[in-house]
JSON list of C-alpha atoms in Angstrom, two decimals:
[
{"chain": "A", "resi": 1072, "resn": "MET", "atom": "CA", "xyz": [-6.47, 8.53, 8.50]},
{"chain": "A", "resi": 1073, "resn": "LYS", "atom": "CA", "xyz": [-3.15, 6.69, 8.93]},
{"chain": "A", "resi": 1074, "resn": "GLN", "atom": "CA", "xyz": [0.33, 8.82, 8.07]},
{"chain": "A", "resi": 1075, "resn": "PHE", "atom": "CA", "xyz": [3.65, 7.48, 7.17]},
{"chain": "A", "resi": 1076, "resn": "GLY", "atom": "CA", "xyz": [6.38, 8.99, 5.38]},
{"chain": "A", "resi": 1077, "resn": "LEU", "atom": "CA", "xyz": [9.93, 9.58, 4.23]},
{"chain": "A", "resi": 1078, "resn": "ILE", "atom": "CA", "xyz": [12.10, 12.15, 6.03]},
{"chain": "A", "resi": 1079, "resn": "GLY", "atom": "CA", "xyz": [15.49, 13.33, 4.79]},
{"chain": "A", "resi": 1080, "resn": "LYS", "atom": "CA", "xyz": [17.84, 16.75, 3.62]},
{"chain": "A", "resi": 1081, "resn": "LYS", "atom": "CA", "xyz": [16.53, 16.93, 0.45]},
{"chain": "A", "resi": 1082, "resn": "LEU", "atom": "CA", "xyz": [14.02, 14.16, -1.39]},
{"chain": "A", "resi": 1083, "resn": "THR", "atom": "CA", "xyz": [13.31, 15.07, -4.18]},
{"chain": "A", "resi": 1084, "resn": "HIS", "atom": "CA", "xyz": [13.98, 11.76, -6.17]},
{"chain": "A", "resi": 1085, "resn": "SER", "atom": "CA", "xyz": [11.87, 9.66, -3.60]},
{"chain": "A", "resi": 1086, "resn": "PHE", "atom": "CA", "xyz": [11.49, 5.39, -3.78]},
{"chain": "A", "resi": 1087, "resn": "SER", "atom": "CA", "xyz": [9.77, 5.20, -1.33]},
{"chain": "A", "resi": 1088, "resn": "LYS", "atom": "CA", "xyz": [6.49, 7.54, -1.39]},
{"chain": "A", "resi": 1089, "resn": "LYS", "atom": "CA", "xyz": [5.91, 5.83, -4.86]},
{"chain": "A", "resi": 1090, "resn": "TYR", "atom": "CA", "xyz": [6.19, 2.89, -3.89]},
{"chain": "A", "resi": 1091, "resn": "PHE", "atom": "CA", "xyz": [3.96, 3.06, -0.67]},
{"chain": "A", "resi": 1092, "resn": "THR", "atom": "CA", "xyz": [0.81, 4.88, -3.34]},
{"chain": "A", "resi": 1093, "resn": "GLU", "atom": "CA", "xyz": [0.70, 2.33, -5.01]},
{"chain": "A", "resi": 1094, "resn": "LYS", "atom": "CA", "xyz": [1.40, -0.49, -2.68]},
{"chain": "A", "resi": 1095, "resn": "PHE", "atom": "CA", "xyz": [-1.35, 1.23, -0.97]},
{"chain": "A", "resi": 1096, "resn": "LYS", "atom": "CA", "xyz": [-4.04, 1.45, -3.96]},
{"chain": "A", "resi": 1097, "resn": "LYS", "atom": "CA", "xyz": [-3.04, -2.24, -5.81]},
{"chain": "A", "resi": 1098, "resn": "GLU", "atom": "CA", "xyz": [-3.87, -4.10, -1.92]},
{"chain": "A", "resi": 1099, "resn": "GLU", "atom": "CA", "xyz": [-6.60, -1.82, -1.56]},
{"chain": "A", "resi": 1100, "resn": "ILE", "atom": "CA", "xyz": [-4.78, -1.07, 1.75]},
{"chain": "A", "resi": 1101, "resn": "GLU", "atom": "CA", "xyz": [-7.61, 2.28, 2.84]},
{"chain": "A", "resi": 1102, "resn": "ASP", "atom": "CA", "xyz": [-6.86, 5.38, 5.10]},
{"chain": "A", "resi": 1103, "resn": "CYS", "atom": "CA", "xyz": [-3.39, 5.07, 4.68]},
{"chain": "A", "resi": 1104, "resn": "GLN", "atom": "CA", "xyz": [-1.28, 7.71, 3.38]},
{"chain": "A", "resi": 1105, "resn": "TYR", "atom": "CA", "xyz": [2.73, 8.25, 2.37]},
{"chain": "A", "resi": 1106, "resn": "ASP", "atom": "CA", "xyz": [3.93, 11.56, 2.07]},
{"chain": "A", "resi": 1107, "resn": "LEU", "atom": "CA", "xyz": [7.72, 13.39, 2.15]},
{"chain": "A", "resi": 1108, "resn": "PHE", "atom": "CA", "xyz": [8.74, 15.29, 5.21]},
{"chain": "A", "resi": 1109, "resn": "GLU", "atom": "CA", "xyz": [11.95, 17.38, 4.15]},
{"chain": "A", "resi": 1110, "resn": "ILE", "atom": "CA", "xyz": [13.71, 19.11, 7.26]},
{"chain": "A", "resi": 1111, "resn": "PRO", "atom": "CA", "xyz": [17.01, 21.38, 7.16]},
{"chain": "A", "resi": 1112, "resn": "GLU", "atom": "CA", "xyz": [18.37, 19.20, 10.67]},
{"chain": "A", "resi": 1113, "resn": "ILE", "atom": "CA", "xyz": [16.99, 16.13, 12.61]},
{"chain": "A", "resi": 1114, "resn": "ALA", "atom": "CA", "xyz": [16.86, 18.25, 15.88]},
{"chain": "A", "resi": 1115, "resn": "ALA", "atom": "CA", "xyz": [13.64, 19.28, 13.82]},
{"chain": "A", "resi": 1116, "resn": "LEU", "atom": "CA", "xyz": [11.70, 15.40, 14.51]},
{"chain": "A", "resi": 1117, "resn": "PRO", "atom": "CA", "xyz": [9.88, 15.91, 17.62]},
{"chain": "A", "resi": 1118, "resn": "LYS", "atom": "CA", "xyz": [7.47, 18.90, 16.20]},
{"chain": "A", "resi": 1119, "resn": "LEU", "atom": "CA", "xyz": [7.50, 16.95, 12.42]},
{"chain": "A", "resi": 1120, "resn": "ILE", "atom": "CA", "xyz": [5.56, 14.08, 14.83]},
{"chain": "A", "resi": 1121, "resn": "GLN", "atom": "CA", "xyz": [4.09, 16.30, 17.32]},
{"chain": "A", "resi": 1122, "resn": "GLU", "atom": "CA", "xyz": [2.17, 18.45, 14.24]},
{"chain": "A", "resi": 1123, "resn": "THR", "atom": "CA", "xyz": [1.74, 15.37, 11.78]},
{"chain": "A", "resi": 1124, "resn": "ALA", "atom": "CA", "xyz": [-1.70, 14.25, 12.62]},
{"chain": "A", "resi": 1125, "resn": "GLY", "atom": "CA", "xyz": [-2.38, 10.64, 12.42]},
{"chain": "A", "resi": 1126, "resn": "LEU", "atom": "CA", "xyz": [1.68, 9.59, 12.55]},
{"chain": "A", "resi": 1127, "resn": "GLN", "atom": "CA", "xyz": [1.86, 5.93, 12.79]},
{"chain": "A", "resi": 1128, "resn": "GLY", "atom": "CA", "xyz": [5.75, 5.07, 11.21]},
{"chain": "A", "resi": 1129, "resn": "ILE", "atom": "CA", "xyz": [8.35, 6.80, 9.01]},
{"chain": "A", "resi": 1130, "resn": "ASN", "atom": "CA", "xyz": [11.22, 6.32, 7.30]},
{"chain": "A", "resi": 1131, "resn": "VAL", "atom": "CA", "xyz": [14.62, 7.48, 6.82]},
{"chain": "A", "resi": 1132, "resn": "THR", "atom": "CA", "xyz": [17.59, 8.64, 4.81]},
{"chain": "A", "resi": 1133, "resn": "ILE", "atom": "CA", "xyz": [19.99, 10.30, 4.19]},
{"chain": "A", "resi": 1134, "resn": "PRO", "atom": "CA", "xyz": [21.61, 12.43, 6.25]},
{"chain": "A", "resi": 1135, "resn": "TYR", "atom": "CA", "xyz": [20.13, 11.26, 9.94]},
{"chain": "A", "resi": 1136, "resn": "LYS", "atom": "CA", "xyz": [19.73, 7.65, 10.22]},
{"chain": "A", "resi": 1137, "resn": "ASN", "atom": "CA", "xyz": [22.67, 7.93, 12.59]},
{"chain": "A", "resi": 1138, "resn": "GLU", "atom": "CA", "xyz": [21.77, 11.28, 13.77]},
{"chain": "A", "resi": 1139, "resn": "VAL", "atom": "CA", "xyz": [17.99, 9.96, 14.74]},
{"chain": "A", "resi": 1140, "resn": "LEU", "atom": "CA", "xyz": [19.71, 7.18, 17.70]},
{"chain": "A", "resi": 1141, "resn": "PRO", "atom": "CA", "xyz": [18.78, 9.36, 20.37]},
{"chain": "A", "resi": 1142, "resn": "PHE", "atom": "CA", "xyz": [15.52, 10.50, 19.66]},
{"chain": "A", "resi": 1143, "resn": "MET", "atom": "CA", "xyz": [15.39, 6.78, 19.68]},
{"chain": "A", "resi": 1144, "resn": "ASP", "atom": "CA", "xyz": [12.80, 5.28, 23.08]},
{"chain": "A", "resi": 1145, "resn": "ARG", "atom": "CA", "xyz": [13.96, 1.94, 22.63]},
{"chain": "A", "resi": 1146, "resn": "LEU", "atom": "CA", "xyz": [16.15, 0.12, 19.44]},
{"chain": "A", "resi": 1147, "resn": "ASP", "atom": "CA", "xyz": [15.47, -3.10, 17.56]},
{"chain": "A", "resi": 1148, "resn": "GLN", "atom": "CA", "xyz": [18.36, -5.95, 17.82]},
{"chain": "A", "resi": 1149, "resn": "SER", "atom": "CA", "xyz": [19.62, -5.27, 14.53]},
{"chain": "A", "resi": 1150, "resn": "ALA", "atom": "CA", "xyz": [20.18, -1.20, 14.50]},
{"chain": "A", "resi": 1151, "resn": "LYS", "atom": "CA", "xyz": [21.42, -1.03, 17.73]},
{"chain": "A", "resi": 1152, "resn": "LYS", "atom": "CA", "xyz": [23.87, -3.67, 16.50]},
{"chain": "A", "resi": 1153, "resn": "ILE", "atom": "CA", "xyz": [24.36, -1.70, 13.62]},
{"chain": "A", "resi": 1154, "resn": "GLY", "atom": "CA", "xyz": [24.41, 1.32, 14.80]},
{"chain": "A", "resi": 1155, "resn": "ALA", "atom": "CA", "xyz": [21.67, 2.90, 12.25]},
{"chain": "A", "resi": 1156, "resn": "VAL", "atom": "CA", "xyz": [18.16, 3.47, 12.18]},
{"chain": "A", "resi": 1157, "resn": "ASN", "atom": "CA", "xyz": [16.16, 3.84, 8.67]},
{"chain": "A", "resi": 1158, "resn": "VAL", "atom": "CA", "xyz": [12.55, 2.75, 10.48]},
{"chain": "A", "resi": 1159, "resn": "VAL", "atom": "CA", "xyz": [10.65, 4.52, 13.50]},
{"chain": "A", "resi": 1160, "resn": "ARG", "atom": "CA", "xyz": [7.74, 2.69, 15.34]},
{"chain": "A", "resi": 1161, "resn": "ILE", "atom": "CA", "xyz": [5.79, 5.55, 16.37]},
{"chain": "A", "resi": 1162, "resn": "LEU", "atom": "CA", "xyz": [3.89, 3.51, 19.28]},
{"chain": "A", "resi": 1163, "resn": "GLU", "atom": "CA", "xyz": [-0.05, 5.38, 20.52]},
{"chain": "A", "resi": 1164, "resn": "ASN", "atom": "CA", "xyz": [2.49, 7.06, 23.73]},
{"chain": "A", "resi": 1165, "resn": "GLY", "atom": "CA", "xyz": [4.00, 9.17, 21.23]},
{"chain": "A", "resi": 1166, "resn": "GLN", "atom": "CA", "xyz": [7.25, 6.54, 22.20]},
{"chain": "A", "resi": 1167, "resn": "LEU", "atom": "CA", "xyz": [10.09, 5.87, 18.98]},
{"chain": "A", "resi": 1168, "resn": "GLU", "atom": "CA", "xyz": [11.73, 2.17, 17.92]},
{"chain": "A", "resi": 1169, "resn": "GLY", "atom": "CA", "xyz": [13.87, 2.61, 16.07]},
{"chain": "A", "resi": 1170, "resn": "TYR", "atom": "CA", "xyz": [15.02, -0.65, 13.41]},
{"chain": "A", "resi": 1171, "resn": "ASN", "atom": "CA", "xyz": [17.01, -1.09, 10.38]},
{"chain": "A", "resi": 1172, "resn": "SER", "atom": "CA", "xyz": [15.18, -2.98, 7.10]},
{"chain": "A", "resi": 1173, "resn": "ASP", "atom": "CA", "xyz": [18.43, -2.27, 5.01]},
{"chain": "A", "resi": 1174, "resn": "TYR", "atom": "CA", "xyz": [19.75, -5.27, 6.23]},
{"chain": "A", "resi": 1175, "resn": "TYR", "atom": "CA", "xyz": [17.02, -7.35, 5.68]},
{"chain": "A", "resi": 1176, "resn": "GLY", "atom": "CA", "xyz": [16.79, -5.87, 2.11]},
{"chain": "A", "resi": 1177, "resn": "PHE", "atom": "CA", "xyz": [20.71, -5.54, 1.59]},
{"chain": "A", "resi": 1178, "resn": "LYS", "atom": "CA", "xyz": [21.15, -9.57, 3.06]},
{"chain": "A", "resi": 1179, "resn": "ASN", "atom": "CA", "xyz": [18.52, -10.93, 2.05]},
{"chain": "A", "resi": 1180, "resn": "SER", "atom": "CA", "xyz": [18.45, -9.83, -1.96]},
{"chain": "A", "resi": 1181, "resn": "LEU", "atom": "CA", "xyz": [22.44, -10.37, -1.93]},
{"chain": "A", "resi": 1182, "resn": "GLU", "atom": "CA", "xyz": [22.18, -14.01, -1.01]},
{"chain": "A", "resi": 1183, "resn": "LYS", "atom": "CA", "xyz": [19.66, -14.82, -4.07]},
{"chain": "A", "resi": 1184, "resn": "TRP", "atom": "CA", "xyz": [21.99, -12.92, -6.43]},
{"chain": "A", "resi": 1185, "resn": "LEU", "atom": "CA", "xyz": [25.14, -14.67, -5.86]},
{"chain": "A", "resi": 1186, "resn": "GLY", "atom": "CA", "xyz": [23.58, -17.87, -4.99]},
{"chain": "A", "resi": 1187, "resn": "ASP", "atom": "CA", "xyz": [25.79, -21.38, -5.26]},
{"chain": "A", "resi": 1188, "resn": "GLN", "atom": "CA", "xyz": [28.89, -18.34, -5.98]},
{"chain": "A", "resi": 1189, "resn": "GLN", "atom": "CA", "xyz": [28.79, -16.55, -2.69]},
{"chain": "A", "resi": 1190, "resn": "SER", "atom": "CA", "xyz": [30.61, -19.35, -1.16]},
{"chain": "A", "resi": 1191, "resn": "GLU", "atom": "CA", "xyz": [33.50, -18.40, -3.98]},
{"chain": "A", "resi": 1192, "resn": "ILE", "atom": "CA", "xyz": [33.10, -14.77, -2.10]},
{"chain": "A", "resi": 1193, "resn": "LYS", "atom": "CA", "xyz": [36.14, -14.08, 0.58]},
{"chain": "A", "resi": 1194, "resn": "THR", "atom": "CA", "xyz": [36.24, -10.42, 1.32]},
{"chain": "A", "resi": 1195, "resn": "ALA", "atom": "CA", "xyz": [34.65, -7.82, -0.07]},
{"chain": "A", "resi": 1196, "resn": "LEU", "atom": "CA", "xyz": [35.03, -3.53, -0.49]},
{"chain": "A", "resi": 1197, "resn": "VAL", "atom": "CA", "xyz": [32.52, -1.85, 1.20]},
{"chain": "A", "resi": 1198, "resn": "LEU", "atom": "CA", "xyz": [32.59, 2.26, -0.98]},
{"chain": "A", "resi": 1199, "resn": "GLY", "atom": "CA", "xyz": [31.28, 5.05, 1.25]},
{"chain": "A", "resi": 1200, "resn": "THR", "atom": "CA", "xyz": [31.14, 5.15, 5.61]},
{"chain": "A", "resi": 1201, "resn": "GLY", "atom": "CA", "xyz": [27.49, 6.48, 6.21]},
{"chain": "A", "resi": 1202, "resn": "GLY", "atom": "CA", "xyz": [24.42, 4.94, 7.70]},
{"chain": "A", "resi": 1203, "resn": "ALA", "atom": "CA", "xyz": [24.02, 2.68, 4.89]},
{"chain": "A", "resi": 1204, "resn": "SER", "atom": "CA", "xyz": [26.86, 1.28, 5.06]},
{"chain": "A", "resi": 1205, "resn": "LYS", "atom": "CA", "xyz": [26.96, -0.57, 8.91]},
{"chain": "A", "resi": 1206, "resn": "ALA", "atom": "CA", "xyz": [23.63, -2.70, 7.18]},
{"chain": "A", "resi": 1207, "resn": "VAL", "atom": "CA", "xyz": [25.53, -4.02, 5.03]},
{"chain": "A", "resi": 1208, "resn": "ARG", "atom": "CA", "xyz": [28.57, -4.38, 6.58]},
{"chain": "A", "resi": 1209, "resn": "VAL", "atom": "CA", "xyz": [26.42, -5.84, 9.47]},
{"chain": "A", "resi": 1210, "resn": "ALA", "atom": "CA", "xyz": [24.77, -8.52, 7.21]},
{"chain": "A", "resi": 1211, "resn": "LEU", "atom": "CA", "xyz": [28.41, -9.36, 4.95]},
{"chain": "A", "resi": 1212, "resn": "GLU", "atom": "CA", "xyz": [29.32, -10.49, 8.18]},
{"chain": "A", "resi": 1213, "resn": "ASP", "atom": "CA", "xyz": [26.95, -12.15, 9.18]},
{"chain": "A", "resi": 1214, "resn": "LEU", "atom": "CA", "xyz": [27.22, -13.77, 5.54]},
{"chain": "A", "resi": 1215, "resn": "SER", "atom": "CA", "xyz": [31.24, -15.10, 6.84]},
{"chain": "A", "resi": 1216, "resn": "ILE", "atom": "CA", "xyz": [32.45, -12.49, 4.41]},
{"chain": "A", "resi": 1217, "resn": "THR", "atom": "CA", "xyz": [35.08, -9.90, 5.32]},
{"chain": "A", "resi": 1218, "resn": "VAL", "atom": "CA", "xyz": [34.90, -7.00, 5.04]},
{"chain": "A", "resi": 1219, "resn": "LYS", "atom": "CA", "xyz": [37.35, -3.69, 3.67]},
{"chain": "A", "resi": 1220, "resn": "MET", "atom": "CA", "xyz": [35.62, -0.22, 4.49]},
{"chain": "A", "resi": 1221, "resn": "VAL", "atom": "CA", "xyz": [36.81, 2.03, 1.60]},
{"chain": "A", "resi": 1222, "resn": "SER", "atom": "CA", "xyz": [36.18, 5.74, 2.23]},
{"chain": "A", "resi": 1223, "resn": "ARG", "atom": "CA", "xyz": [37.75, 9.45, 0.64]},
{"chain": "A", "resi": 1224, "resn": "SER", "atom": "CA", "xyz": [39.57, 10.10, 4.51]},
{"chain": "A", "resi": 1225, "resn": "ALA", "atom": "CA", "xyz": [41.28, 6.96, 6.42]},
{"chain": "A", "resi": 1226, "resn": "GLU", "atom": "CA", "xyz": [39.06, 7.67, 9.50]},
{"chain": "A", "resi": 1227, "resn": "ASN", "atom": "CA", "xyz": [36.42, 5.06, 10.11]},
{"chain": "A", "resi": 1228, "resn": "ALA", "atom": "CA", "xyz": [37.45, 3.10, 7.14]},
{"chain": "A", "resi": 1229, "resn": "ASP", "atom": "CA", "xyz": [40.64, 0.49, 6.27]},
{"chain": "A", "resi": 1230, "resn": "HIS", "atom": "CA", "xyz": [41.11, 1.88, 3.19]},
{"chain": "A", "resi": 1231, "resn": "THR", "atom": "CA", "xyz": [41.32, 5.02, 1.98]},
{"chain": "A", "resi": 1232, "resn": "TYR", "atom": "CA", "xyz": [40.72, 5.42, -2.39]},
{"chain": "A", "resi": 1233, "resn": "THR", "atom": "CA", "xyz": [43.67, 6.31, -2.87]},
{"chain": "A", "resi": 1234, "resn": "GLU", "atom": "CA", "xyz": [45.76, 3.52, -1.63]},
{"chain": "A", "resi": 1235, "resn": "ILE", "atom": "CA", "xyz": [43.97, 1.42, -3.52]},
{"chain": "A", "resi": 1236, "resn": "ALA", "atom": "CA", "xyz": [44.58, 3.49, -6.53]},
{"chain": "A", "resi": 1237, "resn": "GLU", "atom": "CA", "xyz": [48.59, 2.86, -5.40]},
{"chain": "A", "resi": 1238, "resn": "ASN", "atom": "CA", "xyz": [47.52, -1.00, -4.36]},
{"chain": "A", "resi": 1239, "resn": "PRO", "atom": "CA", "xyz": [45.22, -2.19, -7.03]},
{"chain": "A", "resi": 1240, "resn": "GLN", "atom": "CA", "xyz": [45.96, -5.46, -6.18]},
{"chain": "A", "resi": 1241, "resn": "ILE", "atom": "CA", "xyz": [43.59, -5.04, -3.62]},
{"chain": "A", "resi": 1242, "resn": "LEU", "atom": "CA", "xyz": [40.32, -4.32, -5.92]},
{"chain": "A", "resi": 1243, "resn": "LYS", "atom": "CA", "xyz": [41.33, -7.88, -7.44]},
{"chain": "A", "resi": 1244, "resn": "GLN", "atom": "CA", "xyz": [41.82, -9.41, -4.13]},
{"chain": "A", "resi": 1245, "resn": "CYS", "atom": "CA", "xyz": [37.88, -8.33, -2.71]},
{"chain": "A", "resi": 1246, "resn": "LYS", "atom": "CA", "xyz": [35.37, -9.95, -5.26]},
{"chain": "A", "resi": 1247, "resn": "LEU", "atom": "CA", "xyz": [32.25, -8.24, -4.29]},
{"chain": "A", "resi": 1248, "resn": "VAL", "atom": "CA", "xyz": [32.00, -4.62, -4.55]},
{"chain": "A", "resi": 1249, "resn": "VAL", "atom": "CA", "xyz": [29.66, -2.77, -3.03]},
{"chain": "A", "resi": 1250, "resn": "ASN", "atom": "CA", "xyz": [28.77, 1.22, -3.90]},
{"chain": "A", "resi": 1251, "resn": "THR", "atom": "CA", "xyz": [26.79, 2.83, -0.41]},
{"chain": "A", "resi": 1252, "resn": "THR", "atom": "CA", "xyz": [27.21, 6.46, -1.45]},
{"chain": "A", "resi": 1253, "resn": "PRO", "atom": "CA", "xyz": [25.37, 8.12, -4.09]},
{"chain": "A", "resi": 1254, "resn": "LEU", "atom": "CA", "xyz": [27.31, 8.68, -6.46]},
{"chain": "A", "resi": 1255, "resn": "GLY", "atom": "CA", "xyz": [26.01, 7.76, -10.10]},
{"chain": "A", "resi": 1256, "resn": "THR", "atom": "CA", "xyz": [22.22, 8.61, -8.75]},
{"chain": "A", "resi": 1257, "resn": "PHE", "atom": "CA", "xyz": [20.41, 10.37, -11.19]},
{"chain": "A", "resi": 1258, "resn": "PRO", "atom": "CA", "xyz": [21.06, 13.08, -12.72]},
{"chain": "A", "resi": 1259, "resn": "ASN", "atom": "CA", "xyz": [24.62, 12.63, -11.51]},
{"chain": "A", "resi": 1260, "resn": "GLU", "atom": "CA", "xyz": [25.03, 9.67, -13.92]},
{"chain": "A", "resi": 1261, "resn": "ALA", "atom": "CA", "xyz": [28.08, 10.28, -14.77]},
{"chain": "A", "resi": 1262, "resn": "GLU", "atom": "CA", "xyz": [29.70, 10.19, -11.36]},
{"chain": "A", "resi": 1263, "resn": "LYS", "atom": "CA", "xyz": [30.96, 6.12, -9.82]},
{"chain": "A", "resi": 1264, "resn": "PRO", "atom": "CA", "xyz": [33.39, 5.94, -7.26]},
{"chain": "A", "resi": 1265, "resn": "ASP", "atom": "CA", "xyz": [37.08, 6.63, -7.85]},
{"chain": "A", "resi": 1266, "resn": "LEU", "atom": "CA", "xyz": [38.99, 3.24, -8.39]},
{"chain": "A", "resi": 1267, "resn": "PRO", "atom": "CA", "xyz": [41.58, 2.08, -10.09]},
{"chain": "A", "resi": 1268, "resn": "TYR", "atom": "CA", "xyz": [38.91, -0.51, -12.68]},
{"chain": "A", "resi": 1269, "resn": "GLU", "atom": "CA", "xyz": [41.24, -2.23, -14.94]},
{"chain": "A", "resi": 1270, "resn": "GLU", "atom": "CA", "xyz": [41.53, -4.46, -12.18]},
{"chain": "A", "resi": 1271, "resn": "ILE", "atom": "CA", "xyz": [37.89, -5.68, -12.38]},
{"chain": "A", "resi": 1272, "resn": "THR", "atom": "CA", "xyz": [37.44, -9.01, -13.86]},
{"chain": "A", "resi": 1273, "resn": "ASP", "atom": "CA", "xyz": [34.69, -11.80, -15.20]},
{"chain": "A", "resi": 1274, "resn": "GLN", "atom": "CA", "xyz": [35.21, -13.03, -11.41]},
{"chain": "A", "resi": 1275, "resn": "HIS", "atom": "CA", "xyz": [33.98, -9.93, -9.98]},
{"chain": "A", "resi": 1276, "resn": "PHE", "atom": "CA", "xyz": [30.39, -8.85, -8.31]},
{"chain": "A", "resi": 1277, "resn": "LEU", "atom": "CA", "xyz": [29.43, -5.27, -8.77]},
{"chain": "A", "resi": 1278, "resn": "TYR", "atom": "CA", "xyz": [26.42, -4.28, -6.61]},
{"chain": "A", "resi": 1279, "resn": "ASP", "atom": "CA", "xyz": [25.70, -0.65, -6.00]},
{"chain": "A", "resi": 1280, "resn": "LEU", "atom": "CA", "xyz": [22.93, 0.32, -3.90]},
{"chain": "A", "resi": 1281, "resn": "VAL", "atom": "CA", "xyz": [21.84, 3.30, -6.38]},
{"chain": "A", "resi": 1282, "resn": "TYR", "atom": "CA", "xyz": [18.82, 2.48, -8.15]},
{"chain": "A", "resi": 1283, "resn": "ASN", "atom": "CA", "xyz": [18.27, 5.26, -10.53]},
{"chain": "A", "resi": 1284, "resn": "PRO", "atom": "CA", "xyz": [19.61, 4.73, -13.28]},
{"chain": "A", "resi": 1285, "resn": "GLU", "atom": "CA", "xyz": [19.50, 1.44, -12.94]},
{"chain": "A", "resi": 1286, "resn": "ILE", "atom": "CA", "xyz": [22.60, 0.66, -14.73]},
{"chain": "A", "resi": 1287, "resn": "THR", "atom": "CA", "xyz": [24.61, 2.98, -13.28]},
{"chain": "A", "resi": 1288, "resn": "ALA", "atom": "CA", "xyz": [28.24, 4.42, -14.24]},
{"chain": "A", "resi": 1289, "resn": "PHE", "atom": "CA", "xyz": [30.02, 2.12, -11.09]},
{"chain": "A", "resi": 1290, "resn": "MET", "atom": "CA", "xyz": [27.62, -1.17, -13.10]},
{"chain": "A", "resi": 1291, "resn": "GLN", "atom": "CA", "xyz": [29.01, -0.59, -15.84]},
{"chain": "A", "resi": 1292, "resn": "GLU", "atom": "CA", "xyz": [32.89, 0.01, -15.85]},
{"chain": "A", "resi": 1293, "resn": "GLY", "atom": "CA", "xyz": [31.56, -3.81, -14.29]},
{"chain": "A", "resi": 1294, "resn": "LEU", "atom": "CA", "xyz": [29.75, -4.74, -17.12]},
{"chain": "A", "resi": 1295, "resn": "ARG", "atom": "CA", "xyz": [32.51, -4.21, -19.50]},
{"chain": "A", "resi": 1296, "resn": "LYS", "atom": "CA", "xyz": [34.70, -6.70, -17.82]},
{"chain": "A", "resi": 1297, "resn": "GLY", "atom": "CA", "xyz": [32.54, -8.70, -17.87]},
{"chain": "A", "resi": 1298, "resn": "ALA", "atom": "CA", "xyz": [31.62, -8.60, -14.08]},
{"chain": "A", "resi": 1299, "resn": "LYS", "atom": "CA", "xyz": [27.92, -9.03, -12.69]},
{"chain": "A", "resi": 1300, "resn": "ALA", "atom": "CA", "xyz": [26.48, -5.85, -11.35]},
{"chain": "A", "resi": 1301, "resn": "LYS", "atom": "CA", "xyz": [23.64, -5.11, -9.77]},
{"chain": "A", "resi": 1302, "resn": "ASN", "atom": "CA", "xyz": [21.65, -2.27, -8.80]},
{"chain": "A", "resi": 1303, "resn": "GLY", "atom": "CA", "xyz": [19.41, -1.31, -5.62]},
{"chain": "A", "resi": 1304, "resn": "TYR", "atom": "CA", "xyz": [15.71, -2.11, -6.68]},
{"chain": "A", "resi": 1305, "resn": "GLU", "atom": "CA", "xyz": [16.13, -5.34, -4.85]},
{"chain": "A", "resi": 1306, "resn": "MET", "atom": "CA", "xyz": [16.72, -4.29, -2.00]},
{"chain": "A", "resi": 1307, "resn": "LEU", "atom": "CA", "xyz": [14.62, -1.34, -1.26]},
{"chain": "A", "resi": 1308, "resn": "VAL", "atom": "CA", "xyz": [11.56, -3.38, -2.55]},
{"chain": "A", "resi": 1309, "resn": "LEU", "atom": "CA", "xyz": [13.06, -5.77, 0.36]},
{"chain": "A", "resi": 1310, "resn": "GLN", "atom": "CA", "xyz": [13.13, -2.98, 2.81]},
{"chain": "A", "resi": 1311, "resn": "ALA", "atom": "CA", "xyz": [10.34, -0.95, 2.56]},
{"chain": "A", "resi": 1312, "resn": "GLU", "atom": "CA", "xyz": [8.38, -4.29, 2.62]},
{"chain": "A", "resi": 1313, "resn": "LYS", "atom": "CA", "xyz": [10.04, -4.92, 6.07]},
{"chain": "A", "resi": 1314, "resn": "SER", "atom": "CA", "xyz": [9.23, -1.85, 7.37]},
{"chain": "A", "resi": 1315, "resn": "TRP", "atom": "CA", "xyz": [5.30, -2.14, 6.25]},
{"chain": "A", "resi": 1316, "resn": "GLU", "atom": "CA", "xyz": [6.20, -5.32, 8.29]},
{"chain": "A", "resi": 1317, "resn": "ILE", "atom": "CA", "xyz": [7.26, -3.34, 11.32]},
{"chain": "A", "resi": 1318, "resn": "TRP", "atom": "CA", "xyz": [4.62, -0.66, 10.89]},
{"chain": "A", "resi": 1319, "resn": "GLN", "atom": "CA", "xyz": [1.71, -3.11, 10.92]},
{"chain": "A", "resi": 1320, "resn": "ALA", "atom": "CA", "xyz": [3.11, -5.31, 13.93]},
{"chain": "A", "resi": 1321, "resn": "GLU", "atom": "CA", "xyz": [2.06, -1.90, 16.15]},
{"chain": "A", "resi": 1322, "resn": "LYS", "atom": "CA", "xyz": [-2.17, -3.37, 16.22]},
{"chain": "A", "resi": 1323, "resn": "THR", "atom": "CA", "xyz": [-1.17, -6.28, 18.14]},
{"chain": "A", "resi": 1324, "resn": "GLY", "atom": "CA", "xyz": [2.05, -5.15, 19.73]},
{"chain": "A", "resi": 1325, "resn": "GLU", "atom": "CA", "xyz": [4.20, -8.13, 18.05]},
{"chain": "A", "resi": 1326, "resn": "GLU", "atom": "CA", "xyz": [8.20, -7.90, 18.06]},
{"chain": "A", "resi": 1327, "resn": "ALA", "atom": "CA", "xyz": [9.15, -7.71, 13.44]}
]
């Protein structure tokens, strides 16, 4: 049995297990299983790999996308540039290769969504400074969009939420706002980033990496103002398929 899975601290609600289980069934992919592996700390990773028979690949989620880096024997260029890993390929010799499919999923999803209007987006606010935000930042920069990172503290961010509240013009001038925080995820659906939403207009685009619920409180604020809003489901599908491509490439030694 070829084993794949997801590591994280709390994995109660997982897109990945459901997606891959259905994929294996629909595409008649035999002898493959995808499971959830909750680990209390990233230091438990080597033991997990050693004790899980047939483990060939894992996805990485909160809070380990950054912490997993020291365990990698090799990093793909995307992961190296971003500084975060969400896909690990386990080679037959036990070496670990780190990749980032969040970049691929977000970039392709965003380009498709913005379409011809992409040229109108000059600056984007990226909410949160975790592992996923790093992939989002690099994707936006590669699309020639200036990025302003937002966090509760000034460390590793261009603005704090307090600064934006005091200078709402910042939000007004950034036509794309991307939420990379887990705020608003089921069951805490009422939560949303602390922004002066009254500055949102019908010229704004609000992209939320959260996919459950389908319309988050963050998205609702934008929709009320006539803005366009999108959740992270398509990004998740695209990154999942990229993960599978990476894991399958190991058979032939190809670079995914």
